[in-house]
Short mmCIF file of C-alpha atoms in Angstrom, two decimals:
data_model
loop_
_atom_site.label_atom_id
_atom_site.label_comp_id
_atom_site.label_asym_id
_atom_site.label_seq_id
_atom_site.Cartn_x
_atom_site.Cartn_y
_atom_site.Cartn_z
CA MET A 1 0.00 0.00 0.00
CA ALA A 2 2.54 2.54 -1.13
CA LYS A 3 1.47 6.15 -0.66
CA ASN A 4 1.69 8.56 -3.60
CA LYS A 5 3.81 11.64 -3.08
CA SER A 6 3.06 14.88 -4.90
CA LYS A 7 6.06 16.40 -6.61
CA LYS A 8 5.83 20.06 -7.46
CA GLY A 9 8.16 21.68 -9.94
CA ASN A 10 10.32 24.64 -8.91
CA LYS A 11 10.45 28.00 -10.62
CA GLY A 12 13.63 29.32 -12.18
CA ASN A 13 16.73 27.28 -12.86
CA LYS A 14 17.02 25.60 -9.46
CA LYS A 15 16.37 21.90 -9.65
CA ASN A 16 14.65 19.86 -6.98
CA LYS A 17 16.75 16.76 -6.35
CA SER A 18 13.66 14.63 -5.77
CA GLU A 19 12.06 15.79 -9.00
CA THR A 20 11.88 13.24 -11.81
CA PRO A 21 14.11 14.48 -14.66
CA LYS A 22 12.28 15.44 -17.84
CA ILE A 23 12.72 13.15 -20.84
CA GLU A 24 12.96 14.84 -24.22
CA ARG A 25 10.54 12.99 -26.49
CA ASN A 26 9.90 13.00 -30.22
CA TRP A 27 6.13 13.63 -30.13
CA GLU A 28 5.70 13.08 -33.86
CA GLU A 29 7.47 9.72 -33.67
CA LEU A 30 5.28 8.71 -30.72
CA GLY A 31 2.16 9.59 -32.71
CA LEU A 32 0.83 11.92 -30.00
CA MET A 33 -2.72 13.09 -30.72
CA MET A 34 -4.74 15.32 -28.41
CA GLY A 35 -8.15 16.92 -28.35
CA LEU A 36 -9.99 19.19 -25.92
CA GLU A 37 -13.45 19.26 -24.40
CA ILE A 38 -14.23 22.53 -22.64
CA HIS A 39 -17.34 22.86 -20.46
CA GLN A 40 -18.38 26.43 -19.66
CA GLN A 41 -21.33 27.54 -17.50
CA LEU A 42 -23.47 30.22 -19.16
CA ASN A 43 -24.52 33.29 -17.18
CA THR A 44 -28.27 33.01 -17.69
CA LYS A 45 -31.01 34.04 -15.27
CA HIS A 46 -32.64 30.62 -15.31
CA LYS A 47 -31.64 27.00 -15.76
CA LEU A 48 -31.77 25.20 -19.08
CA PHE A 49 -35.16 23.49 -18.70
CA CYS A 50 -36.81 25.19 -15.71
CA PRO A 51 -37.21 28.72 -14.24
CA CYS A 52 -34.97 28.09 -11.21
CA SER A 53 -32.06 30.43 -10.46
CA THR A 54 -28.52 29.57 -11.60
CA GLU A 55 -26.95 30.86 -8.37
CA LEU A 56 -25.24 28.36 -6.07
CA ILE A 57 -26.63 28.11 -2.53
CA ASP A 58 -24.49 27.72 0.59
CA ASP A 59 -27.39 27.77 3.08
CA GLU A 60 -28.72 24.72 4.91
CA PHE A 61 -30.88 22.63 2.55
CA ASP A 62 -34.64 22.33 3.10
CA ASP A 63 -35.38 18.82 1.90
CA GLY A 64 -33.76 15.72 0.47
CA ILE A 65 -34.48 12.71 -1.70
CA ILE A 66 -32.75 9.33 -2.04
CA ARG A 67 -32.21 7.47 -5.31
CA ASN A 68 -30.63 4.29 -6.65
CA LEU A 69 -29.72 4.52 -10.34
CA ARG A 70 -29.52 1.71 -12.88
CA PRO A 71 -28.36 1.58 -16.52
CA THR A 72 -30.84 1.40 -19.39
CA GLN A 73 -30.50 0.43 -23.02
CA SER A 74 -29.67 3.07 -25.61
CA GLU A 75 -31.76 3.61 -28.74
CA LEU A 76 -29.50 0.96 -30.33
CA GLY A 77 -30.55 -1.58 -27.70
CA GLN A 78 -27.13 -1.72 -26.03
CA ILE A 79 -25.98 -0.82 -22.49
CA ASP A 80 -23.05 1.58 -22.22
CA ARG A 81 -19.97 0.01 -20.61
CA ALA A 82 -19.29 3.03 -18.38
CA ALA A 83 -22.88 3.03 -17.06
CA LEU A 84 -22.74 -0.72 -16.49
CA GLN A 85 -19.51 -0.39 -14.53
CA GLU A 86 -20.98 2.35 -12.31
CA SER A 87 -24.01 0.17 -11.57
CA LEU A 88 -21.79 -2.60 -10.17
CA ARG A 89 -20.87 -0.28 -7.28
CA ASP A 90 -24.50 -0.43 -6.07
CA MET A 91 -24.38 3.11 -4.67
CA THR A 92 -27.18 5.02 -2.95
CA PHE A 93 -27.43 8.76 -3.61
CA LYS A 94 -28.90 11.54 -1.47
CA TYR A 95 -29.87 14.91 -2.99
CA GLU A 96 -30.22 18.22 -1.13
CA SER A 97 -32.94 20.56 -2.41
CA PHE A 98 -34.14 24.09 -1.57
CA ASN A 99 -37.74 25.32 -1.43
CA ASN A 100 -37.11 28.56 -3.33
CA HIS A 101 -34.23 27.51 -5.60
CA THR A 102 -34.99 24.01 -6.90
CA CYS A 103 -38.10 22.40 -8.38
CA LEU A 104 -39.49 19.06 -9.54
CA VAL A 105 -37.61 19.24 -12.85
CA GLU A 106 -34.28 18.84 -11.03
CA THR A 107 -35.60 15.84 -9.10
CA ASP A 108 -36.87 14.29 -12.35
CA ASP A 109 -40.45 14.32 -11.05
CA GLU A 110 -41.73 16.76 -13.69
CA PRO A 111 -41.11 16.94 -17.47
CA PRO A 112 -38.59 19.55 -18.65
CA HIS A 113 -39.93 22.98 -19.59
CA ALA A 114 -39.11 24.78 -22.84
CA LEU A 115 -35.43 25.23 -23.72
CA ASN A 116 -33.83 28.40 -22.30
CA ARG A 117 -33.64 30.78 -25.29
CA GLU A 118 -31.11 33.02 -23.53
CA ALA A 119 -28.71 30.06 -23.33
CA LEU A 120 -29.26 29.28 -27.00
CA ASP A 121 -28.53 32.91 -27.94
CA ILE A 122 -25.20 32.75 -26.06
CA CYS A 123 -24.36 29.55 -27.97
CA ILE A 124 -25.07 31.33 -31.25
CA THR A 125 -22.58 34.05 -30.25
CA ILE A 126 -19.92 31.47 -29.28
CA ALA A 127 -20.48 29.58 -32.54
CA SER A 128 -20.00 32.78 -34.54
CA LEU A 129 -16.73 33.60 -32.76
CA LEU A 130 -15.44 30.06 -33.45
CA ASN A 131 -16.45 30.17 -37.14
CA MET A 132 -19.02 27.41 -36.67
CA LYS A 133 -22.20 26.49 -38.53
CA MET A 134 -25.39 26.43 -36.46
CA VAL A 135 -27.65 23.40 -36.86
CA ASP A 136 -31.09 23.95 -38.41
CA GLU A 137 -32.92 22.35 -35.49
CA PHE A 138 -31.85 21.76 -31.89
CA HIS A 139 -32.79 18.25 -30.71
CA THR A 140 -32.47 17.31 -27.06
CA MET A 141 -30.93 13.92 -26.28
CA ARG A 142 -30.32 12.04 -23.05
CA LYS A 143 -26.73 11.12 -22.18
CA GLN A 144 -26.76 8.29 -19.63
CA VAL A 145 -24.81 9.15 -16.45
CA ILE A 146 -25.42 7.04 -13.34
CA ASP A 147 -22.59 8.21 -11.09
CA GLY A 148 -25.19 10.10 -9.05
CA SER A 149 -24.56 13.54 -10.52
CA ASN A 150 -28.00 13.51 -12.19
CA THR A 151 -31.17 12.50 -10.37
CA GLY A 152 -32.70 10.78 -13.40
CA GLY A 153 -29.57 8.91 -14.42
CA PHE A 154 -29.08 11.04 -17.53
CA GLN A 155 -27.92 14.48 -18.67
CA ARG A 156 -29.95 16.42 -21.24
CA THR A 157 -27.77 17.61 -24.10
CA GLY A 158 -28.07 18.77 -27.69
CA LEU A 159 -25.91 19.69 -30.66
CA ALA A 160 -25.92 23.44 -31.40
CA ALA A 161 -23.16 23.98 -33.99
CA THR A 162 -20.48 22.13 -35.98
CA ASP A 163 -17.48 22.59 -38.31
CA GLY A 164 -15.62 25.52 -36.77
CA TYR A 165 -11.97 26.41 -36.42
CA LEU A 166 -9.54 28.46 -34.37
CA ASP A 167 -6.25 29.84 -35.69
CA THR A 168 -3.42 29.39 -33.16
CA PRO A 169 0.37 29.92 -33.14
CA TYR A 170 0.67 26.16 -33.82
CA GLY A 171 -1.71 26.30 -36.79
CA ARG A 172 -5.44 25.91 -37.34
CA VAL A 173 -7.36 23.67 -34.93
CA ALA A 174 -10.75 22.32 -35.98
CA ILE A 175 -13.68 22.81 -33.60
CA GLU A 176 -15.83 19.75 -34.17
CA SER A 177 -18.93 20.62 -32.19
CA LEU A 178 -20.64 22.99 -29.78
CA GLY A 179 -23.17 21.40 -27.47
CA LEU A 180 -25.68 22.92 -25.07
CA GLU A 181 -26.37 20.78 -22.02
CA GLU A 182 -27.25 20.69 -18.33
CA ASP A 183 -24.53 20.95 -15.72
CA ALA A 184 -24.37 18.19 -13.10
CA ALA A 185 -25.28 18.30 -9.42
CA ARG A 186 -22.59 19.34 -6.92
CA ARG A 187 -20.98 16.48 -4.99
CA ILE A 188 -21.00 17.43 -1.29
CA ASP A 189 -20.01 14.37 0.74
CA SER A 190 -19.60 10.61 0.66
CA ASP A 191 -19.53 7.83 3.26
CA ASP A 192 -20.17 4.09 3.43
CA GLU A 193 -23.94 4.63 3.26
CA PHE A 194 -24.57 7.55 0.86
CA THR A 195 -22.98 9.81 -1.70
CA GLU A 196 -24.51 13.26 -1.25
CA PHE A 197 -25.19 15.87 -3.96
CA ARG A 198 -26.69 19.37 -3.97
CA LEU A 199 -29.24 20.24 -6.68
CA ASP A 200 -28.43 23.96 -7.02
CA ARG A 201 -25.94 23.35 -9.89
CA LEU A 202 -27.96 20.68 -11.66
CA GLY A 203 -29.50 22.14 -14.82
CA ILE A 204 -27.34 25.26 -15.16
CA PRO A 205 -26.79 25.80 -18.93
CA LEU A 206 -23.42 24.51 -20.04
CA ALA A 207 -21.65 25.00 -23.37
CA GLU A 208 -19.48 22.05 -24.42
CA ILE A 209 -16.82 22.81 -27.03
CA THR A 210 -15.03 19.84 -28.62
CA THR A 211 -11.94 20.09 -30.83
CA ASP A 212 -10.64 17.44 -33.19
CA PRO A 213 -7.53 15.44 -32.11
CA SER A 214 -5.15 17.53 -34.22
CA MET A 215 -2.84 18.76 -31.45
CA HIS A 216 0.56 17.06 -31.33
CA HIS A 217 2.66 18.92 -28.74
CA PRO A 218 2.01 19.25 -24.96
CA GLU A 219 2.41 23.04 -25.03
CA GLN A 220 -0.13 23.31 -27.86
CA ILE A 221 -2.99 21.95 -25.77
CA LYS A 222 -2.38 24.67 -23.16
CA GLU A 223 -2.32 27.39 -25.83
CA VAL A 224 -5.55 26.22 -27.46
CA ALA A 225 -7.34 25.92 -24.11
CA TYR A 226 -6.28 29.47 -23.23
CA MET A 227 -7.47 30.88 -26.57
CA ILE A 228 -10.86 29.15 -26.36
CA GLY A 229 -11.17 30.44 -22.80
CA GLN A 230 -10.56 33.99 -24.01
CA VAL A 231 -13.27 33.60 -26.65
CA LEU A 232 -15.72 32.38 -24.01
CA ARG A 233 -14.87 35.21 -21.61
CA SER A 234 -15.88 37.71 -24.29
CA THR A 235 -19.45 36.36 -24.13
CA ASN A 236 -22.03 36.11 -21.35
CA VAL A 237 -20.53 33.23 -19.35
CA LYS A 238 -20.06 32.70 -15.63
CA ARG A 239 -16.69 33.47 -14.02
CA GLY A 240 -14.86 31.97 -11.08
CA ILE A 241 -13.67 28.61 -9.77
CA GLY A 242 -15.70 25.68 -11.05
CA THR A 243 -17.46 27.57 -13.85
CA ILE A 244 -15.17 26.17 -16.57
CA ARG A 245 -13.77 22.64 -16.79
CA GLN A 246 -11.34 21.19 -19.32
CA ASP A 247 -11.09 17.54 -20.35
CA VAL A 248 -8.12 16.34 -22.42
CA ASN A 249 -8.22 13.37 -24.82
CA ILE A 250 -4.80 11.78 -25.39
CA SER A 251 -3.51 8.86 -27.44
CA ILE A 252 -0.20 7.62 -28.86
CA THR A 253 0.55 4.97 -31.49
CA ARG A 254 1.46 2.30 -28.92
CA GLY A 255 -1.40 3.28 -26.63
CA ALA A 256 -5.12 4.05 -26.73
CA ARG A 257 -7.46 7.01 -26.34
CA VAL A 258 -7.78 8.17 -22.74
CA GLU A 259 -10.00 11.02 -21.52
CA ILE A 260 -8.57 13.00 -18.60
CA LYS A 261 -11.29 14.92 -16.79
CA GLY A 262 -11.16 17.97 -14.57
CA VAL A 263 -7.96 19.69 -15.69
CA GLN A 264 -8.31 23.02 -13.86
CA ASP A 265 -4.80 24.50 -14.14
CA LEU A 266 -3.78 25.39 -17.71
CA ASP A 267 -0.10 25.55 -16.69
CA LEU A 268 -0.33 21.92 -15.57
CA MET A 269 -1.70 20.68 -18.92
CA PRO A 270 1.69 19.98 -20.58
CA GLU A 271 2.85 18.05 -17.50
CA ILE A 272 -0.36 15.99 -17.49
CA VAL A 273 0.16 15.15 -21.17
CA GLU A 274 3.80 14.16 -20.65
CA ARG A 275 2.96 11.96 -17.67
CA GLU A 276 0.09 10.29 -19.52
CA VAL A 277 2.45 9.50 -22.40
CA GLN A 278 4.91 8.09 -19.85
CA ARG A 279 2.10 5.93 -18.40
CA GLN A 280 1.01 4.61 -21.78
CA LEU A 281 4.56 3.74 -22.82
CA ALA A 282 5.13 1.92 -19.52
CA LEU A 283 1.91 -0.08 -19.91
CA ALA A 284 2.90 -0.99 -23.47
CA ASP A 285 6.28 -2.22 -22.15
CA ILE A 286 4.51 -4.27 -19.46
CA LYS A 287 2.33 -5.87 -22.15
CA ASP A 288 5.40 -6.84 -24.18
CA GLU A 289 7.09 -8.35 -21.12
CA LEU A 290 3.96 -10.31 -20.14
CA ILE A 291 3.74 -11.81 -23.62
CA LYS A 292 7.46 -12.61 -23.54
CA ARG A 293 7.00 -14.42 -20.20
CA ASP A 294 3.88 -16.27 -21.40
CA ALA A 295 2.12 -14.82 -18.35
CA SER A 296 -1.48 -15.54 -17.39
CA VAL A 297 -4.17 -14.48 -14.92
CA GLU A 298 -5.93 -17.02 -12.71
CA ASP A 299 -9.62 -16.24 -12.17
CA THR A 300 -9.77 -18.19 -8.89
CA ILE A 301 -10.03 -16.21 -5.63
CA TYR A 302 -8.33 -17.93 -2.69
CA ASP A 303 -9.14 -17.73 1.03
CA LEU A 304 -5.98 -16.72 2.96
CA ASP A 305 -7.44 -16.49 6.47
CA GLU A 306 -5.55 -19.59 7.62
CA VAL A 307 -2.21 -18.27 6.35
CA PHE A 308 -2.57 -15.01 8.29
CA LYS A 309 -4.44 -16.28 11.37
CA ASP A 310 -1.60 -15.18 13.70
CA THR A 311 -0.49 -12.10 11.76
CA SER A 312 0.82 -9.00 13.52
CA SER A 313 -0.45 -6.78 10.69
CA LYS A 314 -3.19 -4.54 12.11
CA ILE A 315 -4.86 -4.19 8.71
CA LEU A 316 -5.09 -7.94 8.14
CA SER A 317 -5.96 -8.91 11.72
CA SER A 318 -8.86 -6.42 11.88
CA ALA A 319 -10.40 -7.55 8.57
CA LYS A 320 -13.32 -9.98 8.45
CA CYS A 321 -11.64 -11.99 5.70
CA ILE A 322 -8.44 -12.07 3.64
CA LYS A 323 -8.60 -13.05 -0.02
CA GLY A 324 -5.95 -13.41 -2.70
CA ILE A 325 -5.39 -14.08 -6.40
CA ILE A 326 -2.43 -15.34 -8.44
CA LEU A 327 -0.99 -13.46 -11.42
CA ARG A 328 1.33 -15.85 -13.24
CA GLY A 329 4.42 -14.17 -14.67
CA PHE A 330 3.67 -10.75 -13.13
CA ASP A 331 6.51 -10.73 -10.57
CA GLY A 332 8.39 -7.42 -10.61
CA LEU A 333 5.91 -5.80 -13.00
CA ILE A 334 3.29 -4.82 -10.41
CA GLY A 335 5.91 -2.62 -8.73
CA LYS A 336 7.04 -1.06 -12.03
CA GLU A 337 6.72 2.75 -12.00
CA ILE A 338 4.37 4.08 -14.67
CA GLN A 339 4.16 7.70 -13.45
CA PRO A 340 6.18 9.50 -10.76
CA GLY A 341 5.12 7.93 -7.46
CA ARG A 342 2.62 5.57 -9.14
CA ARG A 343 3.14 1.96 -10.16
CA PHE A 344 1.23 -0.66 -12.09
CA GLY A 345 -0.03 -1.88 -8.72
CA THR A 346 -1.60 1.56 -8.24
CA GLU A 347 -3.61 1.00 -11.43
CA LEU A 348 -4.87 -2.34 -10.11
CA SER A 349 -5.65 -0.71 -6.76
CA SER A 350 -7.71 2.04 -8.44
CA TYR A 351 -10.01 -0.59 -9.94
CA ALA A 352 -10.31 -2.39 -6.60
CA LYS A 353 -11.14 0.84 -4.77
CA LYS A 354 -14.22 1.32 -6.96
CA MET A 355 -15.68 -1.70 -5.16
CA GLY A 356 -15.19 -0.18 -1.70
CA VAL A 357 -11.76 -1.31 -0.46
CA SER A 358 -9.12 1.19 0.65
CA GLY A 359 -6.31 -0.55 -1.22
CA LEU A 360 -4.51 -3.83 -1.78
CA PHE A 361 -1.21 -5.59 -1.08
CA HIS A 362 1.02 -7.29 -3.66
CA THR A 363 4.13 -9.42 -3.38
CA ASP A 364 6.33 -6.86 -5.16
CA GLU A 365 6.08 -4.70 -2.01
CA LEU A 366 6.06 -7.40 0.69
CA PRO A 367 7.17 -7.95 3.43
CA ALA A 368 5.86 -4.60 4.73
CA TYR A 369 2.88 -3.05 6.59
CA GLY A 370 3.26 -5.51 9.46
CA ILE A 371 3.27 -8.55 7.16
CA GLN A 372 6.35 -10.62 7.97
CA GLU A 373 8.69 -12.40 5.56
CA ASP A 374 7.80 -15.84 6.93
CA GLU A 375 4.10 -15.08 6.32
CA VAL A 376 4.86 -14.12 2.72
CA ASN A 377 6.80 -17.37 2.26
CA ASP A 378 3.97 -19.39 3.84
CA MET A 379 1.49 -17.73 1.47
CA LYS A 380 3.65 -18.48 -1.58
CA GLU A 381 3.97 -22.11 -0.47
CA PHE A 382 0.22 -22.34 0.26
CA LEU A 383 -0.65 -21.06 -3.23
CA LYS A 384 2.19 -23.01 -4.90
CA ILE A 385 3.45 -20.09 -6.98
CA GLY A 386 6.64 -19.93 -9.04
CA PRO A 387 9.48 -17.37 -8.85
CA GLN A 388 7.96 -15.22 -11.62
CA ASP A 389 4.44 -15.21 -10.16
CA ALA A 390 2.78 -12.51 -8.06
CA ILE A 391 -0.01 -12.48 -5.49
CA ILE A 392 -2.60 -9.75 -4.84
CA ILE A 393 -4.19 -9.60 -1.37
CA VAL A 394 -7.34 -7.77 -0.26
CA ALA A 395 -8.62 -7.65 3.33
CA HIS A 396 -12.24 -6.56 3.93
CA ASP A 397 -15.78 -7.91 4.28
CA GLU A 398 -16.12 -11.00 2.08
CA ASP A 399 -18.50 -9.57 -0.55
CA VAL A 400 -16.46 -6.39 -0.91
CA ALA A 401 -13.15 -8.29 -1.07
CA VAL A 402 -14.46 -10.68 -3.74
CA ASN A 403 -15.88 -7.84 -5.86
CA ALA A 404 -12.62 -5.89 -5.54
CA LEU A 405 -10.48 -8.87 -6.59
CA ASN A 406 -12.79 -9.59 -9.53
CA GLU A 407 -12.08 -6.04 -10.69
CA VAL A 408 -8.33 -6.62 -10.26
CA ILE A 409 -8.63 -9.84 -12.29
CA ARG A 410 -10.50 -7.95 -15.02
CA ARG A 411 -7.85 -5.20 -15.10
CA ALA A 412 -4.99 -7.74 -15.07
CA HIS A 413 -6.47 -9.42 -18.14
CA MET A 414 -6.49 -6.01 -19.85
CA ALA A 415 -2.73 -5.70 -19.26
CA PHE A 416 -2.22 -8.07 -22.20
CA ASP A 417 -3.80 -5.41 -24.44
CA GLY A 418 -1.43 -2.71 -23.19
CA VAL A 419 -3.24 0.60 -22.69
CA VAL A 420 -6.94 0.53 -21.81
CA GLU A 421 -9.49 3.07 -23.06
CA GLU A 422 -10.48 4.85 -19.85
CA THR A 423 -11.83 8.02 -18.34
CA ARG A 424 -9.27 9.24 -15.78
CA LYS A 425 -9.21 12.04 -13.20
CA ALA A 426 -6.50 14.71 -13.26
CA LEU A 427 -4.57 14.91 -9.98
CA ASP A 428 -2.93 18.04 -8.57
CA ASP A 429 0.61 16.72 -9.13
CA GLY A 430 0.13 16.06 -12.87
CA ASN A 431 -0.62 12.34 -12.54
CA THR A 432 -3.98 10.77 -13.36
CA GLU A 433 -6.22 8.19 -11.68
CA TYR A 434 -8.76 5.73 -13.09
CA MET A 435 -12.42 6.79 -12.90
CA ARG A 436 -14.41 4.52 -15.24
CA PRO A 437 -14.32 2.95 -18.72
CA LEU A 438 -14.47 5.33 -21.67
CA PRO A 439 -18.16 5.88 -22.55
CA THR A 440 -19.59 4.77 -25.89
CA ALA A 441 -22.40 5.91 -28.18
CA ASN A 442 -24.62 3.44 -26.32
CA ARG A 443 -25.17 6.00 -23.54
CA MET A 444 -27.24 8.24 -25.87
CA TYR A 445 -31.00 8.05 -26.39
CA LEU A 446 -33.78 10.47 -27.33
CA GLU A 447 -35.42 12.84 -24.85
CA THR A 448 -39.05 11.79 -24.46
#
């Protein structure tokens, strides 16, 4: 359970000894491709589909509702993989509402009202400034989102304009689309029982600007984000922290497309890109080594309670059960660094954490955390593993531990494909963390 350490760069020419040295890369040779999604709140008087105010409320809430959300089929009859993955967490959501600031539209107990024309007018202005073509008719769709940020399990969205461009110092960047959609509810708190949201932000008009993946240098993505931001600030949009959010799509030839959400600091964008490239190259190397070793993943989950019945580890001794899995040929690779302070084991742990555990142990880092060397040897003998094999351990309630290890097994199988298409969260130090699978077109269906 190695802890991640944030590493902040220094200004000027002084070099921090603990800082990972920069590697000069040939971005063209790597096949780096990047695109941007920028989400900007519009400064309208009312929300997109109801007459409620767009001001955020810090007062004590008046009422609350509780929901459990489940995935539904798209208009193509398929279930989106990201929605399906969220549903496996079996979460319960609580929503805070206000008598004078929220209504039944936000709680999905009343049909949406007419589209906010003020928001559409602002979109027309933005489209004009970005040399875009407005659509003839605006059709509202439902984008399935069941992470709790929408009470109905979907976000209303529509296409407003297409085929624009922006001239930058690096050349012309195509603006693929401009969407008009509802912002999500504000996440307030989370515990073992509920994840809590506030409905004041849900339904605020949001412009979504999407570029094509024609950016090929880390500094370029920062420049384009800044220029689009300047265009937006010249129109009637909201200002301040949280009113604009940037997502970055990144891929390289040896990797896959990954969406990094919530990039707030433009100056951090190049670092995030460089570290994501580092991660993808490391995962591609791990794939090659696994194939070379003829590695495999066992789907069996083993009970290790007997092995650790007399353990001095506080984490293991306090758990209701201890479970483990075998990864054949993975020895030394789980501890391989893929980003500064993050290892392949951290990737596996991120998947396990989605099922409710706080982390996992693996043999690349043991003995440690109160687990003794003789216990590690006993475990290896009990499971009859070879010198190139690795073991993953999870200690928790039985159902949670089994679900977590099933996620680790699923992610370990993906290691043979190299880089996985994912949605990841931007961290303050420039690294990223797994959130969910990359959504597909199957999350879209018509507003009824």
